[in-house]
Amino acid sequence: MAGVGVRPYWELTFDADGDVERRQRDALLAGAVRERLTDLVVFSHGWNNDRSMATRLYTRFFEPFPELLVDGRARVGYVGVLWPALRFTDEPIPDFDPSSQARATARAAAAPEPELTDSLRRQLAVAFPGREVVLDRIAQLLAERPDARSAFDEFARLVRELIAVPEDSPDLRYGADSGDGTPGMLTDDALEVCEVLTAALRSAGAGVWPGEAVDAERQPLFGGGLTRLWNGAHEMLRQGGYYAMKRRSGTVGRLGLGPVLGKLADGAPAVRVHLVGHSFGARLVSYALSGMPSGARNVKSVTLLQGAFSHYTFAARLPFDRDRSGALNGVQQRIDGPLVACHSSHDDALGTFYPLASKMAGDATSFLGLFDRWGAIGFHGIQAVDGARRIRLGEAVPAAGCVSVDASAVVRRGGPPAGAHSDICHPELARVVLEAGRIGRD
């Protein structure tokens, strides 16, 4: 409990297969009854790399809740979900001051070193155990940055090997939201992928080599040999790691958190549950809905903060393939209240890199329509769902249905390459959670 100011507070720790720490689960079930809770807010972090970071995020996000509660009769409990995710060390952390973090990240971007740092290497070794030899070679290539096409081909193969899972892994069953197969980023021509990712880094204000002009009109984008494209290769490694975390979030949600919510419905049926998730944590809590027992009706609201998954996930029909639906089509009906997606136009991680990394192999030879087809829910909001509403931050949240909230007014600060993706600790967003769930308001 240390580090999180609100009380009562519990943690739920899941492994990569979705197995929950049973003592924590049992403590939550018993505590919800003992504390006579009316409401329980369950928050899942997104990309992350240790428990302390997650608990600092939960501390900051939950801090405004007690003062924002209108009805003092509400007895609210809080849960922090902990799952084995991965955060690259050059990205902002949600509990840090975004303005200072942006300055620090911008300084690092001005003189990038696309190397595998010791700290990141340790994180990758934990996230992908048994791949030490692969990581050794990845580190060597990033350090040497060979000016040869064959080196980029080898690098792409190593990234695929790093994040590979067995054919019977549940990650493969819960890895797709609106498309099938492996993203083209991992299967298309490696050099072309690195060119595209290098250009994307530049557009986000990152990935500029010392002494290199940022203005494309003053200097050709890819002139001067292939060495500069190792920034794009480093980004391929990042996006490959995030693709693996995306798959994992579905597994943890479907096989881990979903069944726990079912047990809560049985053991503490009067408790109203409100799910909140950031980034891949938003995907985790969404997939948890599909893992709940069919009769459970204890989830009263779901709030997705900068969700890092497809904006078509909840669609009954995909606009580009009317015979198919999104992976979670209809699960919003398991919520006895609204499904709310907060999105921001300042989120470069979701607005630029997510579509590039999500495009499927062989989908098209050009990138026309890329951002519509492969866009993220945290950038565009919920798409192609009949009856979905779109509102601005501060407007009343509907009591039911799918709702997209434009949070660009507050989710706006951050440095390259992620932009505002982690700028989520605001009282305005805490208020959205409370209003979506009618917590302390009825």
Tab-separated table of C-alpha atoms in Angstrom:
chain	number	residue	atom	x	y	z
A	1	MET	CA	0.000	0.000	0.000
A	2	ALA	CA	2.918	2.336	0.475
A	3	GLY	CA	2.992	5.302	-1.852
A	4	VAL	CA	-0.718	5.561	-2.723
A	5	GLY	CA	-2.534	8.149	-0.623
A	6	VAL	CA	-6.166	7.118	-1.076
A	7	ARG	CA	-7.701	4.501	1.189
A	8	PRO	CA	-8.747	1.772	1.059
A	9	TYR	CA	-6.340	0.707	-1.675
A	10	TRP	CA	-5.434	-2.749	-2.966
A	11	GLU	CA	-3.165	-4.078	-5.682
A	12	LEU	CA	-3.730	-6.899	-8.147
A	13	THR	CA	-0.573	-8.365	-9.671
A	14	PHE	CA	-0.776	-10.500	-12.826
A	15	ASP	CA	1.913	-12.426	-14.657
A	16	ALA	CA	2.302	-12.506	-18.432
A	17	ASP	CA	-0.176	-15.384	-18.736
A	18	GLY	CA	-2.863	-13.542	-16.778
A	19	ASP	CA	-2.462	-15.496	-13.538
A	20	VAL	CA	-3.296	-13.300	-10.543
A	21	GLU	CA	-1.496	-13.206	-7.200
A	22	ARG	CA	-4.183	-15.064	-5.228
A	23	ARG	CA	-3.468	-13.542	-1.844
A	24	GLN	CA	-3.969	-10.088	-3.294
A	25	ARG	CA	-7.170	-11.164	-5.021
A	26	ASP	CA	-8.546	-12.724	-1.843
A	27	ALA	CA	-7.595	-9.641	0.189
A	28	LEU	CA	-9.521	-7.462	-2.255
A	29	LEU	CA	-12.598	-9.689	-2.162
A	30	ALA	CA	-12.634	-9.753	1.628
A	31	GLY	CA	-11.800	-6.055	1.937
A	32	ALA	CA	-14.578	-4.909	-0.385
A	33	VAL	CA	-17.109	-6.586	1.883
A	34	ARG	CA	-15.438	-5.521	5.142
A	35	GLU	CA	-15.250	-1.875	4.064
A	36	ARG	CA	-18.883	-1.926	2.890
A	37	LEU	CA	-17.850	-0.303	-0.376
A	38	THR	CA	-20.366	1.232	-2.727
A	39	ASP	CA	-17.842	1.764	-5.544
A	40	LEU	CA	-14.480	0.347	-6.584
A	41	VAL	CA	-12.206	2.111	-9.104
A	42	VAL	CA	-9.806	-0.308	-10.820
A	43	PHE	CA	-6.941	1.361	-12.729
A	44	SER	CA	-4.446	-0.370	-15.052
A	45	HIS	CA	-1.206	1.288	-16.142
A	46	GLY	CA	0.039	1.035	-19.711
A	47	TRP	CA	3.666	0.747	-20.730
A	48	ASN	CA	5.702	0.763	-17.593
A	49	ASN	CA	8.736	-0.941	-16.130
A	50	ASP	CA	8.368	-1.369	-12.389
A	51	ARG	CA	5.930	-1.302	-9.505
A	52	SER	CA	7.141	2.041	-8.150
A	53	MET	CA	6.319	3.810	-11.401
A	54	ALA	CA	2.838	2.306	-11.429
A	55	THR	CA	2.111	3.265	-7.834
A	56	ARG	CA	3.333	6.825	-8.418
A	57	LEU	CA	0.934	7.056	-11.352
A	58	TYR	CA	-1.927	5.777	-9.221
A	59	THR	CA	-1.043	8.213	-6.432
A	60	ARG	CA	-1.203	11.209	-8.739
A	61	PHE	CA	-4.292	10.148	-10.653
A	62	PHE	CA	-6.326	9.187	-7.580
A	63	GLU	CA	-5.279	12.241	-5.544
A	64	PRO	CA	-8.197	14.529	-6.607
A	65	PHE	CA	-10.882	11.891	-6.068
A	66	PRO	CA	-11.774	12.551	-2.391
A	67	GLU	CA	-12.316	16.271	-2.986
A	68	LEU	CA	-14.278	15.693	-6.198
A	69	LEU	CA	-16.745	13.307	-4.582
A	70	VAL	CA	-20.040	15.178	-4.240
A	71	ASP	CA	-21.927	12.690	-2.103
A	72	GLY	CA	-20.133	11.892	1.156
A	73	ARG	CA	-22.203	8.754	1.550
A	74	ALA	CA	-20.236	7.001	-1.192
A	75	ARG	CA	-17.698	4.536	0.126
A	76	VAL	CA	-15.057	4.290	-2.604
A	77	GLY	CA	-12.180	1.854	-2.796
A	78	TYR	CA	-9.253	1.848	-5.203
A	79	VAL	CA	-7.289	-0.870	-7.005
A	80	GLY	CA	-4.003	-0.592	-8.864
A	81	VAL	CA	-3.404	-3.306	-11.467
A	82	LEU	CA	0.217	-4.405	-11.926
A	83	TRP	CA	1.177	-6.393	-14.997
A	84	PRO	CA	4.526	-7.080	-16.744
A	85	ALA	CA	4.673	-4.284	-19.315
A	86	LEU	CA	7.656	-2.536	-20.865
A	87	ARG	CA	8.552	1.151	-21.123
A	88	PHE	CA	11.498	2.451	-23.100
A	89	THR	CA	13.630	4.680	-20.901
A	90	ASP	CA	13.525	7.706	-23.229
A	91	GLU	CA	9.785	8.182	-22.810
A	92	PRO	CA	7.893	10.346	-20.321
A	93	ILE	CA	6.459	8.878	-17.136
A	94	PRO	CA	2.900	9.887	-16.222
A	95	ASP	CA	3.713	10.964	-12.655
A	96	PHE	CA	6.502	13.357	-13.714
A	97	ASP	CA	5.914	17.042	-14.438
A	98	PRO	CA	5.196	16.929	-18.188
A	99	SER	CA	6.839	20.296	-18.897
A	100	SER	CA	10.170	19.337	-17.321
A	101	GLN	CA	9.997	15.877	-18.856
A	102	ALA	CA	9.374	17.413	-22.271
A	103	ARG	CA	12.444	19.611	-21.940
A	104	ALA	CA	14.603	16.665	-20.892
A	105	THR	CA	13.315	14.496	-23.734
A	106	ALA	CA	13.816	17.283	-26.257
A	107	ARG	CA	17.429	17.676	-25.144
A	108	ALA	CA	17.988	13.941	-25.567
A	109	ALA	CA	16.363	14.021	-29.007
A	110	ALA	CA	18.710	16.764	-30.163
A	111	ALA	CA	21.665	14.372	-30.001
A	112	PRO	CA	20.179	10.864	-30.249
A	113	GLU	CA	22.158	7.747	-29.628
A	114	PRO	CA	20.125	4.797	-30.932
A	115	GLU	CA	21.878	2.340	-28.666
A	116	LEU	CA	20.608	-0.345	-26.349
A	117	THR	CA	21.330	1.161	-22.944
A	118	ASP	CA	22.119	-1.090	-19.998
A	119	SER	CA	18.857	-0.230	-18.250
A	120	LEU	CA	16.734	-0.906	-21.329
A	121	ARG	CA	18.617	-4.117	-22.007
A	122	ARG	CA	17.795	-5.343	-18.500
A	123	GLN	CA	14.124	-4.461	-19.013
A	124	LEU	CA	14.020	-6.308	-22.329
A	125	ALA	CA	15.663	-9.343	-20.744
A	126	VAL	CA	12.932	-9.420	-18.094
A	127	ALA	CA	10.128	-8.843	-20.608
A	128	PHE	CA	11.480	-11.501	-23.005
A	129	PRO	CA	13.332	-14.129	-20.938
A	130	GLY	CA	15.697	-16.534	-22.648
A	131	ARG	CA	16.581	-14.105	-25.463
A	132	GLU	CA	19.983	-12.974	-24.167
A	133	VAL	CA	21.861	-13.996	-27.324
A	134	VAL	CA	19.368	-12.106	-29.484
A	135	LEU	CA	19.698	-9.019	-27.289
A	136	ASP	CA	23.492	-9.223	-27.501
A	137	ARG	CA	23.379	-9.047	-31.288
A	138	ILE	CA	20.719	-6.304	-31.294
A	139	ALA	CA	22.903	-4.254	-28.981
A	140	GLN	CA	25.938	-4.836	-31.193
A	141	LEU	CA	24.149	-3.703	-34.350
A	142	LEU	CA	22.770	-0.573	-32.681
A	143	ALA	CA	26.229	0.276	-31.361
A	144	GLU	CA	28.039	-0.297	-34.666
A	145	ARG	CA	25.288	1.017	-37.009
A	146	PRO	CA	26.588	-0.723	-40.169
A	147	ASP	CA	26.019	1.085	-43.466
A	148	ALA	CA	24.637	-2.040	-45.153
A	149	ARG	CA	21.178	-3.243	-46.181
A	150	SER	CA	21.950	-6.746	-44.922
A	151	ALA	CA	22.419	-5.389	-41.396
A	152	PHE	CA	18.898	-3.931	-41.382
A	153	ASP	CA	17.486	-7.232	-42.649
A	154	GLU	CA	19.267	-9.038	-39.825
A	155	PHE	CA	18.038	-6.490	-37.283
A	156	ALA	CA	14.403	-6.959	-38.340
A	157	ARG	CA	14.779	-10.733	-38.067
A	158	LEU	CA	16.215	-10.374	-34.562
A	159	VAL	CA	13.340	-8.135	-33.446
A	160	ARG	CA	10.856	-10.740	-34.685
A	161	GLU	CA	12.769	-13.450	-32.836
A	162	LEU	CA	12.895	-11.364	-29.670
A	163	ILE	CA	9.123	-10.940	-29.395
A	164	ALA	CA	8.093	-14.346	-30.773
A	165	VAL	CA	5.733	-16.497	-28.687
A	166	PRO	CA	4.759	-20.183	-29.035
A	167	GLU	CA	1.950	-21.007	-31.453
A	168	ASP	CA	-0.318	-22.011	-28.575
A	169	SER	CA	0.267	-18.764	-26.641
A	170	PRO	CA	-2.914	-16.886	-25.658
A	171	ASP	CA	-1.141	-13.710	-26.762
A	172	LEU	CA	-1.824	-14.748	-30.356
A	173	ARG	CA	-5.543	-15.148	-29.649
A	174	TYR	CA	-5.875	-11.713	-28.059
A	175	GLY	CA	-3.423	-9.758	-30.188
A	176	ALA	CA	-5.663	-8.423	-32.971
A	177	ASP	CA	-8.259	-5.660	-32.660
A	178	SER	CA	-9.300	-5.013	-36.256
A	179	GLY	CA	-6.770	-6.873	-38.396
A	180	ASP	CA	-5.190	-10.286	-38.636
A	181	GLY	CA	-1.605	-11.365	-38.706
A	182	THR	CA	1.707	-9.741	-37.888
A	183	PRO	CA	2.115	-5.996	-38.533
A	184	GLY	CA	3.903	-5.151	-41.751
A	185	MET	CA	6.493	-3.283	-39.713
A	186	LEU	CA	7.909	-6.702	-38.779
A	187	THR	CA	7.564	-8.367	-42.179
A	188	ASP	CA	7.932	-5.684	-44.875
A	189	ASP	CA	11.274	-4.642	-46.351
A	190	ALA	CA	13.389	-3.725	-43.315
A	191	LEU	CA	15.161	-0.770	-44.885
A	192	GLU	CA	11.911	0.769	-46.095
A	193	VAL	CA	10.398	0.365	-42.639
A	194	CYS	CA	13.391	2.101	-41.061
A	195	GLU	CA	13.086	4.934	-43.595
A	196	VAL	CA	9.444	5.453	-42.713
A	197	LEU	CA	10.095	5.329	-38.968
A	198	THR	CA	13.031	7.726	-39.261
A	199	ALA	CA	10.770	10.176	-41.089
A	200	ALA	CA	8.117	9.754	-38.399
A	201	LEU	CA	10.679	10.515	-35.698
A	202	ARG	CA	11.601	13.704	-37.494
A	203	SER	CA	7.956	14.737	-37.797
A	204	ALA	CA	7.608	14.304	-34.039
A	205	GLY	CA	10.729	16.391	-33.379
A	206	ALA	CA	12.983	13.465	-32.495
A	207	GLY	CA	15.645	11.476	-34.249
A	208	VAL	CA	17.749	14.355	-35.578
A	209	TRP	CA	21.465	13.654	-35.744
A	210	PRO	CA	23.930	16.253	-34.418
A	211	GLY	CA	24.562	18.946	-37.036
A	212	GLU	CA	21.758	17.613	-39.244
A	213	ALA	CA	19.165	19.991	-40.685
A	214	VAL	CA	15.589	19.403	-39.538
A	215	ASP	CA	14.083	21.242	-42.500
A	216	ALA	CA	13.576	18.752	-45.320
A	217	GLU	CA	13.801	21.594	-47.866
A	218	ARG	CA	17.387	22.322	-46.837
A	219	GLN	CA	18.621	18.726	-46.758
A	220	PRO	CA	17.412	15.495	-48.383
A	221	LEU	CA	15.591	13.327	-45.873
A	222	PHE	CA	17.643	10.176	-46.298
A	223	GLY	CA	20.843	11.453	-47.912
A	224	GLY	CA	24.301	10.585	-46.634
A	225	GLY	CA	24.180	6.806	-46.496
A	226	LEU	CA	22.221	4.348	-44.390
A	227	THR	CA	23.796	5.003	-40.996
A	228	ARG	CA	21.256	7.612	-40.003
A	229	LEU	CA	18.438	5.085	-40.475
A	230	TRP	CA	19.490	3.280	-37.304
A	231	ASN	CA	17.250	5.736	-35.456
A	232	GLY	CA	14.428	4.116	-37.391
A	233	ALA	CA	15.778	0.669	-36.496
A	234	HIS	CA	15.766	1.621	-32.818
A	235	GLU	CA	12.150	2.726	-33.276
A	236	MET	CA	11.390	-0.639	-34.902
A	237	LEU	CA	12.674	-2.310	-31.735
A	238	ARG	CA	10.503	-0.021	-29.634
A	239	GLN	CA	7.401	-0.683	-31.704
A	240	GLY	CA	8.124	-4.410	-31.787
A	241	GLY	CA	8.284	-4.408	-28.003
A	242	TYR	CA	5.028	-2.484	-27.816
A	243	TYR	CA	3.356	-4.899	-30.205
A	244	ALA	CA	4.305	-7.666	-27.779
A	245	MET	CA	2.929	-5.645	-24.856
A	246	LYS	CA	-0.260	-4.999	-26.818
A	247	ARG	CA	-0.751	-8.758	-27.236
A	248	ARG	CA	0.029	-9.311	-23.569
A	249	SER	CA	-2.470	-6.707	-22.386
A	250	GLY	CA	-5.270	-8.638	-24.092
A	251	THR	CA	-4.199	-11.858	-22.403
A	252	VAL	CA	-3.974	-10.292	-18.941
A	253	GLY	CA	-7.338	-8.615	-19.384
A	254	ARG	CA	-9.212	-11.582	-20.825
A	255	LEU	CA	-7.709	-14.362	-18.707
A	256	GLY	CA	-6.714	-12.386	-15.602
A	257	LEU	CA	-8.741	-9.319	-14.684
A	258	GLY	CA	-11.976	-10.539	-16.274
A	259	PRO	CA	-12.309	-13.601	-14.018
A	260	VAL	CA	-11.403	-11.486	-10.949
A	261	LEU	CA	-14.282	-9.147	-11.803
A	262	GLY	CA	-16.525	-12.201	-11.964
A	263	LYS	CA	-15.470	-13.248	-8.483
A	264	LEU	CA	-16.174	-9.729	-7.245
A	265	ALA	CA	-19.665	-9.963	-8.699
A	266	ASP	CA	-20.226	-13.177	-6.750
A	267	GLY	CA	-18.539	-12.216	-3.479
A	268	ALA	CA	-19.440	-8.516	-3.277
A	269	PRO	CA	-22.475	-8.094	-5.554
A	270	ALA	CA	-23.385	-4.660	-4.194
A	271	VAL	CA	-20.061	-3.091	-5.208
A	272	ARG	CA	-20.177	-0.988	-8.375
A	273	VAL	CA	-16.958	-1.462	-10.354
A	274	HIS	CA	-15.409	1.265	-12.524
A	275	LEU	CA	-12.557	0.300	-14.844
A	276	VAL	CA	-9.894	2.812	-15.888
A	277	GLY	CA	-6.919	2.146	-18.142
A	278	HIS	CA	-4.100	4.152	-19.683
A	279	SER	CA	-2.504	3.258	-23.033
A	280	PHE	CA	-2.214	-0.551	-23.215
A	281	GLY	CA	-3.907	-0.613	-19.814
A	282	ALA	CA	-6.991	0.735	-21.601
A	283	ARG	CA	-6.821	-2.278	-23.875
A	284	LEU	CA	-6.362	-4.539	-20.839
A	285	VAL	CA	-9.523	-3.342	-19.072
A	286	SER	CA	-11.468	-3.526	-22.355
A	287	TYR	CA	-10.460	-7.142	-22.889
A	288	ALA	CA	-11.373	-7.830	-19.260
A	289	LEU	CA	-15.000	-7.259	-20.250
A	290	SER	CA	-14.781	-10.240	-22.606
A	291	GLY	CA	-13.342	-12.357	-19.785
A	292	MET	CA	-16.178	-11.696	-17.329
A	293	PRO	CA	-18.821	-14.354	-16.738
A	294	SER	CA	-21.837	-13.693	-18.957
A	295	GLY	CA	-24.131	-12.941	-16.008
A	296	ALA	CA	-21.873	-10.438	-14.240
A	297	ARG	CA	-23.294	-6.892	-14.278
A	298	ASN	CA	-21.110	-5.202	-11.680
A	299	VAL	CA	-19.068	-3.042	-14.082
A	300	LYS	CA	-20.826	0.338	-14.161
A	301	SER	CA	-18.360	2.343	-16.264
A	302	VAL	CA	-15.153	2.034	-18.266
A	303	THR	CA	-12.870	5.018	-18.916
A	304	LEU	CA	-10.077	4.671	-21.452
A	305	LEU	CA	-7.250	7.221	-21.202
A	306	GLN	CA	-5.220	7.550	-24.415
A	307	GLY	CA	-6.053	3.985	-25.360
A	308	ALA	CA	-3.331	2.318	-27.462
A	309	PHE	CA	-5.508	0.038	-29.554
A	310	SER	CA	-7.661	0.251	-32.662
A	311	HIS	CA	-10.473	2.799	-32.811
A	312	TYR	CA	-12.541	0.100	-34.578
A	313	THR	CA	-12.220	-2.467	-31.781
A	314	PHE	CA	-15.867	-2.104	-30.706
A	315	ALA	CA	-17.317	-1.793	-34.222
A	316	ALA	CA	-20.009	-4.194	-35.462
A	317	ARG	CA	-18.693	-3.819	-39.015
A	318	LEU	CA	-15.299	-2.591	-40.147
A	319	PRO	CA	-15.623	0.240	-42.692
A	320	PHE	CA	-12.925	-1.326	-44.883
A	321	ASP	CA	-14.332	-4.879	-44.596
A	322	ARG	CA	-18.090	-4.999	-43.960
A	323	ASP	CA	-18.010	-8.766	-43.414
A	324	ARG	CA	-15.863	-8.429	-40.305
A	325	SER	CA	-16.243	-6.761	-36.919
A	326	GLY	CA	-13.867	-5.376	-34.330
A	327	ALA	CA	-12.423	-7.888	-31.881
A	328	LEU	CA	-14.531	-6.587	-28.978
A	329	ASN	CA	-17.728	-5.901	-30.866
A	330	GLY	CA	-20.614	-5.944	-28.398
A	331	VAL	CA	-18.634	-6.224	-25.159
A	332	GLN	CA	-19.718	-2.672	-24.292
A	333	GLN	CA	-23.121	-4.223	-23.597
A	334	ARG	CA	-21.582	-5.887	-20.546
A	335	ILE	CA	-21.174	-2.440	-18.968
A	336	ASP	CA	-24.148	-1.230	-16.953
A	337	GLY	CA	-23.217	2.324	-17.923
A	338	PRO	CA	-20.994	4.164	-20.413
A	339	LEU	CA	-17.803	3.211	-22.230
A	340	VAL	CA	-15.811	6.453	-22.329
A	341	ALA	CA	-12.701	7.009	-24.457
A	342	CYS	CA	-10.622	10.129	-23.786
A	343	HIS	CA	-8.516	11.138	-26.781
A	344	SER	CA	-6.097	13.923	-27.673
A	345	SER	CA	-4.815	15.351	-30.945
A	346	HIS	CA	-1.479	16.088	-29.217
A	347	ASP	CA	-0.610	12.409	-28.710
A	348	ASP	CA	2.195	11.732	-31.216
A	349	ALA	CA	2.695	8.173	-29.976
A	350	LEU	CA	-0.841	7.297	-31.055
A	351	GLY	CA	-1.302	9.787	-33.870
A	352	THR	CA	1.893	8.924	-35.750
A	353	PHE	CA	3.645	5.792	-34.524
A	354	TYR	CA	0.674	3.572	-33.660
A	355	PRO	CA	-0.763	3.564	-37.215
A	356	LEU	CA	2.668	3.004	-38.746
A	357	ALA	CA	3.327	0.074	-36.436
A	358	SER	CA	-0.181	-1.403	-36.854
A	359	LYS	CA	-0.391	-1.490	-40.654
A	360	MET	CA	-0.620	-5.084	-41.828
A	361	ALA	CA	1.783	-6.692	-44.241
A	362	GLY	CA	0.614	-6.501	-47.829
A	363	ASP	CA	-2.339	-4.277	-46.908
A	364	ALA	CA	-1.365	-1.636	-49.477
A	365	THR	CA	1.691	-0.414	-51.316
A	366	SER	CA	1.077	3.166	-50.192
A	367	PHE	CA	0.186	4.761	-46.893
A	368	LEU	CA	-2.999	6.435	-48.188
A	369	GLY	CA	-5.749	6.023	-45.601
A	370	LEU	CA	-3.245	4.679	-43.088
A	371	PHE	CA	-4.389	6.843	-40.190
A	372	ASP	CA	-8.080	6.156	-40.783
A	373	ARG	CA	-7.727	2.403	-41.091
A	374	TRP	CA	-5.083	1.797	-38.446
A	375	GLY	CA	-5.793	4.686	-36.086
A	376	ALA	CA	-5.805	4.467	-32.291
A	377	ILE	CA	-8.765	5.039	-30.020
A	378	GLY	CA	-6.709	7.468	-27.905
A	379	PHE	CA	-6.195	9.731	-30.919
A	380	HIS	CA	-9.505	9.505	-32.798
A	381	GLY	CA	-11.932	8.234	-30.173
A	382	ILE	CA	-14.375	5.374	-30.773
A	383	GLN	CA	-15.183	4.860	-34.463
A	384	ALA	CA	-17.882	3.047	-36.473
A	385	VAL	CA	-20.170	2.263	-33.512
A	386	ASP	CA	-23.811	3.126	-34.059
A	387	GLY	CA	-25.147	5.679	-31.597
A	388	ALA	CA	-21.725	6.633	-30.215
A	389	ARG	CA	-21.531	10.177	-28.869
A	390	ARG	CA	-18.694	12.704	-29.155
A	391	ILE	CA	-18.319	15.422	-26.520
A	392	ARG	CA	-15.704	17.866	-25.283
A	393	LEU	CA	-14.054	17.753	-21.894
A	394	GLY	CA	-16.328	19.439	-19.354
A	395	GLU	CA	-19.593	18.473	-21.040
A	396	ALA	CA	-21.926	16.079	-19.266
A	397	VAL	CA	-21.012	12.423	-19.794
A	398	PRO	CA	-23.994	10.359	-21.023
A	399	ALA	CA	-25.181	7.650	-18.672
A	400	ALA	CA	-24.851	4.843	-21.223
A	401	GLY	CA	-23.403	3.932	-24.586
A	402	CYS	CA	-20.061	4.644	-26.229
A	403	VAL	CA	-18.721	8.150	-25.654
A	404	SER	CA	-15.596	9.837	-27.021
A	405	VAL	CA	-14.299	12.761	-24.966
A	406	ASP	CA	-11.914	15.217	-26.634
A	407	ALA	CA	-9.372	15.782	-23.854
A	408	SER	CA	-6.939	17.789	-26.010
A	409	ALA	CA	-7.413	20.824	-23.759
A	410	VAL	CA	-5.494	19.132	-20.923
A	411	VAL	CA	-3.734	16.133	-22.517
A	412	ARG	CA	-1.279	18.244	-24.473
A	413	ARG	CA	2.154	18.392	-22.868
A	414	GLY	CA	5.068	16.088	-23.584
A	415	GLY	CA	8.226	15.705	-25.606
A	416	PRO	CA	9.128	13.556	-28.598
A	417	PRO	CA	8.586	10.850	-29.554
A	418	ALA	CA	5.487	10.195	-27.446
A	419	GLY	CA	4.053	13.712	-27.332
A	420	ALA	CA	1.244	14.047	-24.821
A	421	HIS	CA	0.613	10.315	-24.454
A	422	SER	CA	1.462	10.209	-20.744
A	423	ASP	CA	-0.031	13.583	-19.771
A	424	ILE	CA	-3.053	12.084	-18.010
A	425	CYS	CA	-2.848	13.160	-14.361
A	426	HIS	CA	-5.416	15.960	-14.346
A	427	PRO	CA	-8.424	16.637	-12.087
A	428	GLU	CA	-10.511	17.058	-15.232
A	429	LEU	CA	-9.884	13.426	-16.185
A	430	ALA	CA	-10.529	12.227	-12.644
A	431	ARG	CA	-13.848	14.065	-12.894
A	432	VAL	CA	-14.660	12.173	-16.117
A	433	VAL	CA	-14.187	8.862	-14.278
A	434	LEU	CA	-16.432	9.956	-11.406
A	435	GLU	CA	-19.104	11.309	-13.711
A	436	ALA	CA	-19.049	8.313	-16.060
A	437	GLY	CA	-19.644	6.009	-13.101
A	438	ARG	CA	-22.025	8.369	-11.288
A	439	ILE	CA	-19.768	7.806	-8.296
A	440	GLY	CA	-21.067	9.736	-5.312
A	441	ARG	CA	-23.637	11.445	-7.510
A	442	ASP	CA	-26.763	9.311	-7.156
